Coordinates of C-alpha atoms and ligand atoms in Angstrom, one line a residue:
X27 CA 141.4 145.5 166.9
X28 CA 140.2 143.9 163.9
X29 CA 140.4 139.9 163.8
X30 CA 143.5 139.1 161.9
X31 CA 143.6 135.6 160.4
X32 CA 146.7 134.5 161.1
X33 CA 146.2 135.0 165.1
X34 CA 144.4 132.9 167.5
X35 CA 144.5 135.5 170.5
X36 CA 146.5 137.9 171.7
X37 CA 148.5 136.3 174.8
X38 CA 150.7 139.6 175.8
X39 CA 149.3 143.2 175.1
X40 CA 151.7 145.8 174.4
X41 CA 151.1 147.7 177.6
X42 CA 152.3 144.2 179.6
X43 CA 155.3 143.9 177.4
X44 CA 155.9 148.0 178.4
X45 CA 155.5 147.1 182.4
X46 CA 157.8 143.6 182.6
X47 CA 160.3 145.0 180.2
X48 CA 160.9 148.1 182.0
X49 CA 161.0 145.9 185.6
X50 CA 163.7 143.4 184.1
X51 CA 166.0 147.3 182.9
X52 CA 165.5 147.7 186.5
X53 CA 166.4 144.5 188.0
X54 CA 170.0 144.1 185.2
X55 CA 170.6 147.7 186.3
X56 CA 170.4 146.9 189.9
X57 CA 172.5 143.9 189.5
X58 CA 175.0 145.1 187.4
X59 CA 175.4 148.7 188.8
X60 CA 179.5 149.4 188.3
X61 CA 180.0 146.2 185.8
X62 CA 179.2 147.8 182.6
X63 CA 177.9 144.4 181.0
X64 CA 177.9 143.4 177.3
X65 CA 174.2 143.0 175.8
X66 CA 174.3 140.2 173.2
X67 CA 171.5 140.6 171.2
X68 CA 170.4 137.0 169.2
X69 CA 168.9 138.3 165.9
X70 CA 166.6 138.8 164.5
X71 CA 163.9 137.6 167.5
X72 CA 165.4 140.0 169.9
X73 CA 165.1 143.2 168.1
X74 CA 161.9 145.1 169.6
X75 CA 162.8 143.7 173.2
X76 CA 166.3 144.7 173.2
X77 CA 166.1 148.0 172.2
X78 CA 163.1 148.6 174.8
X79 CA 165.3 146.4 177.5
X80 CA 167.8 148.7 177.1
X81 CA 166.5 152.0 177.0
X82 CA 165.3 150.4 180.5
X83 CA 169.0 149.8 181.5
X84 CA 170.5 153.2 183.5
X85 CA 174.3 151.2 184.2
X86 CA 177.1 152.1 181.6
X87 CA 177.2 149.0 179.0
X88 CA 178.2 148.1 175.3
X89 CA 176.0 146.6 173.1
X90 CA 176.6 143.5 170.2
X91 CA 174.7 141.1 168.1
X92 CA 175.1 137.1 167.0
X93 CA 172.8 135.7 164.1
X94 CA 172.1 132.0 165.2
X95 CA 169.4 129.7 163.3
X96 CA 167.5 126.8 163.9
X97 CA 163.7 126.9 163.8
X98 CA 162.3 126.3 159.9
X99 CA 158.7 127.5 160.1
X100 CA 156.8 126.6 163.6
X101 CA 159.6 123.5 164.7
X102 CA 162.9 123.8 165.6
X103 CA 165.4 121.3 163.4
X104 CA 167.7 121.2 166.5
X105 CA 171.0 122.5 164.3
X106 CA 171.9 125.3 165.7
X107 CA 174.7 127.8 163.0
X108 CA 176.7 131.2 163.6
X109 CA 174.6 133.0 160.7
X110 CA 176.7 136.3 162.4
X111 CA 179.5 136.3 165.0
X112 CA 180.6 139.3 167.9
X113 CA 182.6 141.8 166.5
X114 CA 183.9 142.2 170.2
X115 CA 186.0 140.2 172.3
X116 CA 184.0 139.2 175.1
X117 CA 187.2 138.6 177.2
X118 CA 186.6 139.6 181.0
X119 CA 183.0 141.4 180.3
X120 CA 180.0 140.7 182.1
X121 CA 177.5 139.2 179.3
X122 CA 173.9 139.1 179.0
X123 CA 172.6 137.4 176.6
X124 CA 169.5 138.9 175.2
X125 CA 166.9 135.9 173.5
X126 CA 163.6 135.9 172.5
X127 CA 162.0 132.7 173.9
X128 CA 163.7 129.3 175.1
X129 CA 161.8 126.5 173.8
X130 CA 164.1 123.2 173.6
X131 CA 167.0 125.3 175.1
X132 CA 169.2 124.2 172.1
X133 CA 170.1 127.3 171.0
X134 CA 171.3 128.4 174.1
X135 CA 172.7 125.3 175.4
X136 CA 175.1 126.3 171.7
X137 CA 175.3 129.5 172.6
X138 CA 176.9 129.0 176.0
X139 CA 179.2 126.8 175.3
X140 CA 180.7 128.5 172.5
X141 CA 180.4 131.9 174.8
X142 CA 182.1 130.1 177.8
X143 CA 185.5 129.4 176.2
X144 CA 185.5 133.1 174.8
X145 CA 186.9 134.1 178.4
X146 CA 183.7 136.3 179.6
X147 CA 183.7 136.9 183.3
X148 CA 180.1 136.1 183.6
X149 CA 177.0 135.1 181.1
X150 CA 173.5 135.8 182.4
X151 CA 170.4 135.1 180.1
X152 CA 167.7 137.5 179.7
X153 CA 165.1 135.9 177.8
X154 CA 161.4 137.5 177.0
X155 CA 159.6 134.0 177.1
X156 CA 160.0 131.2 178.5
X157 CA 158.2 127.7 177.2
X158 CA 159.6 125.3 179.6
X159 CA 157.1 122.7 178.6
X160 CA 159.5 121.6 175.1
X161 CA 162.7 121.9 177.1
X162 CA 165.5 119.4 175.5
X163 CA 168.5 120.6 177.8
X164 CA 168.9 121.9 180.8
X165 CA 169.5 126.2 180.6
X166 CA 168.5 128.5 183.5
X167 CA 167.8 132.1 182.3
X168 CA 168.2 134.6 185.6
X169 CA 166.3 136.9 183.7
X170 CA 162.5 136.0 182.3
X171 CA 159.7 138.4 181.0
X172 CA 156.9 135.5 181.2
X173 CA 156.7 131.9 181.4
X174 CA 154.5 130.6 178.3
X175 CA 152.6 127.0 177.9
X176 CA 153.9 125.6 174.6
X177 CA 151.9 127.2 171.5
X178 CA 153.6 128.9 168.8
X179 CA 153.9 132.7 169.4
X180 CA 154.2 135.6 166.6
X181 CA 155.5 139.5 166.9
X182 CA 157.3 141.6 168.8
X183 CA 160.2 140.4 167.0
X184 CA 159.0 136.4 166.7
X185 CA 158.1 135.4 163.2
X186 CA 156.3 132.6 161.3
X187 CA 158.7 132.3 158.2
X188 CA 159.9 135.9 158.8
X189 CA 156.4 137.8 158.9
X190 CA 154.9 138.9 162.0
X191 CA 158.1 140.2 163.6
X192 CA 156.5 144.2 163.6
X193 CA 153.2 143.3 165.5
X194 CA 153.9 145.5 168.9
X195 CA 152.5 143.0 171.0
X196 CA 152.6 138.3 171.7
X197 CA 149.9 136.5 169.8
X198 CA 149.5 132.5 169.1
X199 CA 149.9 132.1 165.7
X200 CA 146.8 130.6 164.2
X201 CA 148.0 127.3 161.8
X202 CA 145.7 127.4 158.4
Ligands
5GP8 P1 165.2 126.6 171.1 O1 166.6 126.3 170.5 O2 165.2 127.0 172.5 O3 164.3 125.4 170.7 O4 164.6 127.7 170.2 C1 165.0 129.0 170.2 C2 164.5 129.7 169.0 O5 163.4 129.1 168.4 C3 164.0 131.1 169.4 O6 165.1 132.0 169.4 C4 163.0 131.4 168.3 O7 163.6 132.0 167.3 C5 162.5 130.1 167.9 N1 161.2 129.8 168.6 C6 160.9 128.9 169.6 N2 159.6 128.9 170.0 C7 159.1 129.8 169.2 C8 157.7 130.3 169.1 O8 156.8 130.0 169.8 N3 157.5 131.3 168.1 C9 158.5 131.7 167.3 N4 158.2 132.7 166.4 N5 159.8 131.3 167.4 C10 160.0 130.4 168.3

């Protein structure tokens, strides 16, 4: 591939993202086999995982999306807002909660907690990445695609100021 400026390396190639995305359909599948669970997609970072996560995913189960924000270019402000709310109730349904990457775990923490007094039976994350190393609050995601050390990362779905998200594979973003 050419050299593209914006990108230090490539950290995940698209044929790694294909192998551990496909195991984690598996393991939901396995785990959730006669629960018909709720995907909640977190826009717009989860797009290209969850629609390959799910094409993984062989039990019966509905699918939803919430807009949250709180990164502004390559730092997160740590104010988390609803840009878009579930058009389902989530009473009683098994949810999995389909992220991106967990950095300070603010978002999530948020997300939880406002998910919890919804009445859902269960909420499981699934999370792509995983950058433990910035971690503000505690969140456990059952479900991780790879643990990351903490650089900025761009594509497959992750932006830098909303470009970057169609690159098919995990790069570190090069700063100018
Ligand atoms: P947290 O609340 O855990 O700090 O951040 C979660 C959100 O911050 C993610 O959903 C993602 O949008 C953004 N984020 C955190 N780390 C990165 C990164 O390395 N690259 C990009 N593009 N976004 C990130």
């Amino acid at each position: 591939m050419a050299q593209q400026p914006f990108l230090e390396r490539i950290l995940i190639s698209e044929e790694q993202l294909a192998t551990r995305v496909q195991e984690l359909g598996r393991q939901i599948s396995a785990d959730y086999r006669g629960k018909k669970p709720l995907f909640v997609g977190i826009l717009r970072g989860c797009i290209l995982f969850y629609s390959d996560l799910i094409k993984n995913v062989s039990v019966d189960c509905t699918l939803d999306f919430m807009c949250l924000s709180s990164y502004s270019g390559t730092s997160s402000t740590g104010h988390v807002r609803t840009m878009l709310d579930l058009r389902e109730s989530i009473q009683d349904r098994h949810v999995i909660i389909v992220e991106d990457i967990v950095d300070t775990g603010l978002t999530l923490e948020y997300l939880q907690n406002h998910l919890k007094d919804r009445g859902a039976a269960s909420i499981e994350i699934c999370c792509l990445l995983d950058k433990p190393a910035n971690r503000k609050v505690e969140v456990h995601p059952k479900y991780v695609g790879f643990t990351i050390k903490d650089e900025f990362v761009i594509g497959y779905g992750l932006d830098y100021n909303e470009l970057y998200r169609n690159l098919p594979y995990i790069g570190v973003f090069k700063k100018q």
